[in-house]
Tab-separated table of C-alpha atoms in Angstrom:
chain	number	residue	atom	x	y	z
I	1	MET	CA	82.801	-157.014	-48.976
I	2	ARG	CA	81.058	-157.312	-45.596
I	3	ARG	CA	84.418	-157.021	-43.865
I	4	ILE	CA	85.149	-153.768	-45.699
I	5	ARG	CA	81.776	-152.340	-44.619
I	6	ARG	CA	82.476	-153.259	-41.005
I	7	VAL	CA	85.832	-151.502	-41.125
I	8	LYS	CA	84.216	-148.393	-42.601
I	9	ARG	CA	81.609	-148.341	-39.849
I	10	SER	CA	84.296	-148.647	-37.165
I	11	VAL	CA	86.234	-145.622	-38.445
I	12	ARG	CA	83.317	-143.486	-39.586
I	13	PHE	CA	83.567	-141.145	-36.596
I	14	PRO	CA	87.090	-141.482	-35.207
I	15	VAL	CA	87.446	-139.466	-31.994
I	16	SER	CA	90.788	-139.388	-30.261
I	17	PRO	CA	91.011	-139.090	-26.452
I	18	THR	CA	92.836	-135.781	-26.950
I	19	LEU	CA	89.965	-134.334	-28.980
I	20	LEU	CA	87.432	-135.415	-26.366
I	21	ARG	CA	89.480	-133.827	-23.589
I	22	ARG	CA	89.739	-130.581	-25.503
I	23	LEU	CA	86.014	-130.527	-26.174
I	24	ALA	CA	85.275	-131.185	-22.500
I	25	TYR	CA	87.670	-128.401	-21.468
I	26	THR	CA	86.068	-126.060	-23.998
I	27	SER	CA	82.697	-126.842	-22.445
I	28	ILE	CA	83.971	-125.623	-19.060
I	29	ILE	CA	85.255	-122.387	-20.596
I	30	ALA	CA	81.998	-121.821	-22.487
I	31	ASN	CA	79.858	-122.306	-19.390
I	32	VAL	CA	82.050	-119.923	-17.391
I	33	ALA	CA	81.802	-117.405	-20.236
I	34	ILE	CA	78.014	-117.486	-20.205
I	35	VAL	CA	78.050	-116.714	-16.474
I	36	VAL	CA	80.229	-113.668	-17.107
I	37	THR	CA	78.111	-112.466	-20.034
I	38	GLY	CA	74.997	-113.030	-17.956
I	39	GLY	CA	76.573	-110.763	-15.373
I	40	ALA	CA	77.137	-108.179	-18.103
I	41	VAL	CA	73.416	-108.288	-18.851
I	42	ARG	CA	72.638	-107.486	-15.223
I	43	LEU	CA	75.386	-104.915	-14.757
I	44	THR	CA	74.316	-102.924	-17.828
I	45	ALA	CA	70.666	-102.953	-16.673
I	46	SER	CA	69.801	-105.020	-19.753
I	47	GLY	CA	67.955	-107.778	-17.904
I	48	LEU	CA	64.685	-106.764	-19.555
I	49	GLY	CA	66.285	-105.738	-22.849
I	50	CYS	CA	64.123	-108.508	-24.252
I	51	PRO	CA	61.008	-108.009	-22.107
I	52	THR	CA	59.534	-111.455	-22.663
I	53	TRP	CA	60.587	-115.067	-23.232
I	54	PRO	CA	61.095	-117.228	-25.287
I	55	ARG	CA	60.474	-114.416	-27.782
I	56	CYS	CA	62.448	-111.212	-27.474
I	57	THR	CA	59.236	-109.222	-27.998
I	58	ASP	CA	55.638	-110.318	-28.401
I	59	GLU	CA	56.076	-110.187	-32.182
I	60	SER	CA	59.734	-111.174	-32.692
I	61	TYR	CA	62.246	-113.766	-31.516
I	62	THR	CA	65.062	-111.303	-32.228
I	63	THR	CA	65.862	-107.833	-30.949
I	64	THR	CA	64.675	-104.783	-32.839
I	65	SER	CA	66.292	-101.419	-33.435
I	66	GLU	CA	63.761	-99.734	-31.144
I	67	MET	CA	65.072	-101.771	-28.173
I	68	GLY	CA	68.527	-100.210	-28.407
I	69	VAL	CA	71.724	-101.495	-26.871
I	70	HIS	CA	69.976	-103.211	-23.959
I	71	GLY	CA	68.071	-105.414	-26.362
I	72	VAL	CA	71.281	-106.282	-28.213
I	73	ILE	CA	73.050	-107.260	-24.968
I	74	GLU	CA	70.202	-109.416	-23.686
I	75	PHE	CA	69.609	-111.081	-27.064
I	76	GLY	CA	73.342	-111.683	-27.483
I	77	ASN	CA	73.425	-113.550	-24.187
I	78	ARG	CA	70.522	-115.703	-25.352
I	79	LEU	CA	72.364	-116.516	-28.564
I	80	LEU	CA	75.432	-117.544	-26.587
I	81	THR	CA	73.317	-120.209	-24.891
I	82	PHE	CA	72.934	-121.914	-28.270
I	83	ALA	CA	76.699	-121.846	-28.800
I	84	VAL	CA	77.293	-123.413	-25.370
I	85	GLY	CA	74.644	-126.032	-26.168
I	86	ILE	CA	76.313	-126.900	-29.474
I	87	ILE	CA	79.607	-127.478	-27.670
I	88	ALA	CA	77.860	-129.714	-25.126
I	89	LEU	CA	76.213	-131.658	-27.956
I	90	ALA	CA	79.590	-132.102	-29.633
I	91	VAL	CA	80.926	-133.565	-26.383
I	92	VAL	CA	78.044	-136.058	-26.216
I	93	LEU	CA	78.623	-137.123	-29.816
I	94	ALA	CA	82.351	-137.488	-29.160
I	95	VAL	CA	81.655	-139.692	-26.144
I	96	LEU	CA	79.299	-141.868	-28.190
I	97	ALA	CA	81.843	-142.141	-31.003
I	98	GLN	CA	84.687	-143.370	-28.832
I	99	ARG	CA	85.705	-146.983	-29.178
I	100	PRO	CA	85.983	-148.589	-26.760
I	101	ARG	CA	83.303	-146.625	-24.912
I	102	ARG	CA	84.599	-144.952	-21.744
I	103	ARG	CA	82.732	-145.766	-18.560
I	104	GLY	CA	80.933	-142.957	-16.751
I	105	LEU	CA	81.386	-140.325	-19.444
I	106	LEU	CA	77.980	-140.462	-21.103
I	107	PRO	CA	75.854	-139.653	-18.005
I	108	LEU	CA	78.025	-136.615	-17.277
I	109	ALA	CA	78.004	-135.432	-20.890
I	110	VAL	CA	74.228	-135.794	-21.121
I	111	GLY	CA	73.853	-134.035	-17.760
I	112	VAL	CA	75.773	-131.022	-19.055
I	113	LEU	CA	73.801	-131.022	-22.313
I	114	PHE	CA	70.402	-131.048	-20.603
I	115	GLY	CA	71.579	-128.688	-17.866
I	116	ILE	CA	72.094	-125.910	-20.401
I	117	PRO	CA	68.435	-125.679	-21.575
I	118	ALA	CA	67.303	-126.084	-17.965
I	119	GLN	CA	69.470	-123.107	-17.055
I	120	ALA	CA	68.064	-121.211	-20.052
I	121	VAL	CA	64.500	-121.890	-18.893
I	122	LEU	CA	65.393	-120.453	-15.485
I	123	GLY	CA	66.762	-117.438	-17.316
I	124	GLY	CA	63.428	-117.097	-19.101
I	125	ILE	CA	61.583	-117.287	-15.791
I	126	THR	CA	63.738	-114.429	-14.472
I	127	VAL	CA	62.468	-112.303	-17.350
I	128	LEU	CA	58.846	-113.386	-16.903
I	129	THR	CA	59.052	-112.562	-13.176
I	130	ASN	CA	60.571	-109.135	-13.904
I	131	LEU	CA	63.972	-110.151	-12.554
I	132	ASN	CA	62.811	-111.515	-9.220
I	133	PRO	CA	66.089	-111.554	-7.227
I	134	TRP	CA	65.496	-115.044	-5.814
I	135	VAL	CA	64.927	-116.461	-9.307
I	136	VAL	CA	67.983	-114.591	-10.595
I	137	GLY	CA	69.998	-116.267	-7.821
I	138	LEU	CA	68.695	-119.697	-8.809
I	139	HIS	CA	69.624	-118.939	-12.411
I	140	PHE	CA	73.208	-118.256	-11.358
I	141	LEU	CA	73.391	-121.343	-9.129
I	142	ALA	CA	72.071	-123.522	-11.956
I	143	SER	CA	75.020	-122.351	-14.027
I	144	MET	CA	77.340	-123.362	-11.188
I	145	VAL	CA	75.857	-126.866	-11.185
I	146	VAL	CA	76.427	-127.171	-14.940
I	147	ILE	CA	80.015	-125.950	-14.542
I	148	ALA	CA	80.592	-128.547	-11.816
I	149	ALA	CA	79.246	-131.295	-14.078
I	150	ALA	CA	81.414	-130.070	-16.969
I	151	TYR	CA	84.448	-130.131	-14.687
I	152	ALA	CA	83.669	-133.681	-13.535
I	153	LEU	CA	83.354	-134.747	-17.168
I	154	TRP	CA	86.690	-133.177	-18.086
I	155	ARG	CA	88.439	-134.854	-15.167
I	156	ARG	CA	87.008	-138.229	-16.157
I	157	THR	CA	88.362	-137.806	-19.688
I	158	VAL	CA	91.916	-137.551	-18.322
I	159	GLU	CA	91.573	-140.458	-15.891
I	160	PRO	CA	91.814	-144.187	-16.496
I	161	ASP	CA	88.790	-146.386	-15.859
I	162	GLY	CA	89.972	-148.371	-12.839
I	163	PRO	CA	88.741	-148.157	-9.247
I	164	VAL	CA	89.009	-144.973	-7.177
I	165	THR	CA	91.773	-145.005	-4.578
I	166	PRO	CA	92.226	-142.327	-1.870
I	167	THR	CA	95.535	-140.456	-1.911
I	168	VAL	CA	95.090	-138.938	1.562
I	169	PRO	CA	93.771	-140.314	4.874
I	170	ALA	CA	89.995	-140.555	5.263
I	171	PRO	CA	89.702	-137.615	7.716
I	172	LEU	CA	91.335	-135.312	5.169
I	173	ARG	CA	88.957	-136.462	2.437
I	174	THR	CA	86.121	-135.614	4.826
I	175	LEU	CA	87.653	-132.192	5.441
I	176	ALA	CA	87.892	-131.648	1.689
I	177	ARG	CA	84.204	-132.523	1.304
I	178	ILE	CA	83.313	-130.086	4.086
I	179	THR	CA	85.286	-127.424	2.225
I	180	VAL	CA	83.220	-128.113	-0.897
I	181	VAL	CA	79.993	-127.721	1.111
I	182	VAL	CA	81.188	-124.437	2.632
I	183	SER	CA	82.246	-123.196	-0.802
I	184	ALA	CA	78.763	-123.969	-2.128
I	185	ALA	CA	77.197	-122.178	0.836
I	186	VAL	CA	79.340	-119.104	0.151
I	187	LEU	CA	78.061	-119.092	-3.438
I	188	VAL	CA	74.452	-119.301	-2.256
I	189	VAL	CA	74.847	-116.460	0.235
I	190	GLY	CA	76.636	-114.477	-2.453
I	191	THR	CA	73.454	-114.553	-4.549
I	192	TRP	CA	71.580	-113.127	-1.556
I	193	VAL	CA	74.098	-110.296	-1.355
I	194	THR	CA	73.608	-109.627	-5.058
I	195	GLY	CA	69.833	-109.673	-4.623
I	196	SER	CA	70.060	-106.988	-1.961
I	197	GLY	CA	72.431	-104.725	-3.878
I	198	PRO	CA	72.048	-102.062	-6.565
I	199	HIS	CA	72.734	-104.140	-9.692
I	200	ALA	CA	69.250	-105.530	-10.249
I	201	GLY	CA	69.460	-105.928	-14.018
I	202	ASP	CA	66.809	-103.266	-14.567
I	203	HIS	CA	66.126	-99.972	-12.846
I	204	GLY	CA	62.624	-101.067	-11.861
I	205	ALA	CA	63.466	-104.572	-10.627
I	206	ALA	CA	62.669	-105.469	-7.021
I	207	ARG	CA	65.269	-106.322	-4.374
I	208	ASN	CA	65.064	-109.244	-1.956
I	209	GLY	CA	64.587	-107.071	1.121
I	210	LEU	CA	67.681	-108.271	2.997
I	211	HIS	CA	69.850	-105.634	4.644
I	212	PRO	CA	72.864	-105.237	2.330
I	213	GLU	CA	75.414	-104.664	5.093
I	214	ALA	CA	74.137	-107.504	7.286
I	215	ILE	CA	74.002	-110.122	4.532
I	216	SER	CA	77.387	-108.945	3.216
I	217	GLN	CA	78.826	-109.618	6.670
I	218	VAL	CA	77.354	-113.133	6.647
I	219	HIS	CA	78.933	-113.676	3.238
I	220	ALA	CA	82.296	-112.381	4.471
I	221	ASP	CA	82.147	-114.681	7.511
I	222	GLY	CA	81.593	-117.624	5.167
I	223	VAL	CA	84.582	-116.557	3.089
I	224	PHE	CA	86.785	-116.381	6.202
I	225	LEU	CA	85.672	-119.898	7.160
I	226	LEU	CA	86.411	-121.150	3.653
I	227	ILE	CA	89.883	-119.604	3.693
I	228	GLY	CA	90.551	-121.134	7.113
I	229	LEU	CA	89.553	-124.581	5.861
I	230	SER	CA	91.759	-124.155	2.811
I	231	VAL	CA	94.769	-123.215	4.953
I	232	ALA	CA	94.107	-126.264	7.138
I	233	LEU	CA	93.951	-128.500	4.064
I	234	LEU	CA	97.186	-127.062	2.685
I	235	PHE	CA	99.181	-127.786	5.843
I	236	ALA	CA	97.496	-131.153	6.447
I	237	PHE	CA	98.224	-132.342	2.912
I	238	ARG	CA	101.844	-131.276	3.271
I	239	ALA	CA	102.079	-133.092	6.604
I	240	VAL	CA	101.005	-136.403	5.063
I	241	GLY	CA	103.179	-135.947	1.972
I	242	ALA	CA	100.266	-135.555	-0.469
I	243	ALA	CA	102.058	-133.209	-2.872
I	244	ARG	CA	99.355	-133.160	-5.576
I	245	ALA	CA	96.612	-132.392	-3.060
I	246	ALA	CA	98.783	-129.720	-1.416
I	247	ARG	CA	99.285	-128.006	-4.784
I	248	ALA	CA	95.538	-128.050	-5.394
I	249	ALA	CA	94.904	-126.560	-1.950
I	250	GLY	CA	97.511	-123.872	-2.653
I	251	VAL	CA	95.765	-122.950	-5.897
I	252	LEU	CA	92.421	-122.808	-4.083
I	253	LEU	CA	93.841	-120.546	-1.389
I	254	ALA	CA	95.360	-118.191	-3.965
I	255	VAL	CA	92.065	-117.974	-5.875
I	256	GLU	CA	90.134	-117.359	-2.654
I	257	LEU	CA	92.471	-114.570	-1.571
I	258	GLY	CA	92.172	-112.915	-4.980
I	259	GLN	CA	88.400	-113.262	-4.929
I	260	GLY	CA	88.242	-111.944	-1.378
I	261	LEU	CA	90.340	-108.933	-2.309
I	262	ILE	CA	88.024	-108.133	-5.223
I	263	GLY	CA	85.023	-108.560	-2.945
I	264	PHE	CA	86.318	-106.152	-0.310
I	265	VAL	CA	87.409	-103.543	-2.866
I	266	GLN	CA	84.067	-103.668	-4.683
I	267	TYR	CA	82.194	-103.310	-1.401
I	268	PHE	CA	84.136	-100.266	-0.228
I	269	THR	CA	84.065	-98.648	-3.685
I	270	HIS	CA	80.270	-98.991	-3.919
I	271	LEU	CA	80.149	-101.927	-6.338
I	272	PRO	CA	81.584	-100.668	-9.638
I	273	ALA	CA	80.367	-102.828	-12.503
I	274	VAL	CA	83.851	-103.903	-13.635
I	275	LEU	CA	84.731	-105.308	-10.219
I	276	VAL	CA	81.360	-107.014	-9.856
I	277	ALA	CA	81.956	-108.759	-13.191
I	278	ALA	CA	85.430	-109.817	-12.018
I	279	HIS	CA	83.873	-111.126	-8.810
I	280	MET	CA	81.437	-113.265	-10.806
I	281	LEU	CA	84.325	-114.742	-12.782
I	282	GLY	CA	86.119	-115.319	-9.484
I	283	SER	CA	83.111	-117.247	-8.178
I	284	CYS	CA	83.462	-119.696	-11.052
I	285	LEU	CA	87.197	-120.033	-10.432
I	286	VAL	CA	86.658	-120.671	-6.709
I	287	LEU	CA	84.193	-123.435	-7.562
I	288	LEU	CA	86.604	-125.050	-10.019
I	289	ALA	CA	89.546	-124.776	-7.618
I	290	THR	CA	87.466	-126.294	-4.813
I	291	LEU	CA	86.533	-129.235	-7.009
I	292	GLY	CA	90.199	-129.532	-7.947
I	293	VAL	CA	91.048	-130.091	-4.279
I	294	LEU	CA	88.380	-132.771	-3.982
I	295	TRP	CA	89.695	-134.595	-7.050
I	296	ALA	CA	93.263	-134.377	-5.739
I	297	THR	CA	92.316	-136.446	-2.691
I	298	ARG	CA	91.754	-139.517	-4.859
I	299	GLU	CA	92.927	-141.117	-8.053
I	300	ARG	CA	91.725	-143.742	-10.478
I	301	LEU	CA	93.944	-146.697	-11.178
I	302	PRO	CA	94.218	-148.219	-14.650
I	303	ALA	CA	91.516	-150.758	-15.362
I	304	ALA	CA	92.494	-154.382	-14.962
I	305	PRO	CA	93.168	-156.254	-18.212
I	306	GLY	CA	89.975	-157.668	-19.627
I	307	THR	CA	87.722	-155.255	-17.715
I	308	PRO	CA	84.820	-154.221	-19.961
I	309	ALA	CA	84.854	-150.560	-20.926
I	310	THR	CA	81.103	-150.177	-20.613
I	311	PRO	CA	79.842	-151.826	-17.427
I	312	ALA	CA	76.109	-152.236	-16.914
I	313	ALA	CA	76.028	-149.550	-14.252
I	314	GLU	CA	78.355	-147.399	-12.217
I	315	PRO	CA	77.589	-146.427	-8.621
I	316	VAL	CA	76.162	-142.956	-8.134
I	317	GLY	CA	78.949	-140.533	-7.209
I	318	ALA	CA	81.691	-142.754	-8.616
I	319	ALA	CA	82.839	-139.892	-10.834
I	320	ALA	CA	84.084	-138.042	-7.757
């Protein structure tokens, strides 16, 4: 009888590796989607559609008919946060249910789960500060951090649990890391460009005071540097015969060129909302492609027989 109970407990929550991978991949898509819908809030001047937070109005947590379409758009984006959080929670539960437990997955899954409410709180602060452009930028960058964590989690679900081994020479791994830093810097400066431009999220919202043309030029210079680094990585990876890394660099370069084209067109066409939304999606894709290059410079070997699946601790940064 006891044996039967033990068997039941062991199969109570069966989670296959395939299901976990799909959930982790869905989490990436959901977090990218909330960035795009957040952009829709700003581009439709619905940033103060719900003029307070955490309530939508002083009397109601939901939008009212008097608030019109702007209230619906802003409240809809808030509801989407709950959907993204539910997906992240499902990933955590799937990680906990796996047997044997995979090393390194739980910290990443929990990081994504707690990153979502943290990002939501920043979103609330943007409302309470009447869409302060610097806070709006932090809100966007927080989403980028969550997306990066979700990507790291997904990549760990498709890797074995052995030690990390470089697939390219050390100088090229360093160059890939520099490319990641430059990519992050381009994202940061991009929020400054947004904060100086016309799409404030509300007609009465303040701007950051930076000269739009000057800060746009700084952003463009960063993009040119990023493209140059990506071209260098592509040829260097090919030179050392690192085919997987070269493919990842090629994807990054293609995404960057597409994103750059959208950026230039939107600038010279006076920032139409559709192109700005596409540019926000492109920012997420550039981040993911950049991380893809970093992951392609290393691989995890299968764990040695008898290696415990849940070690006491894993060194910080081992996921990368």
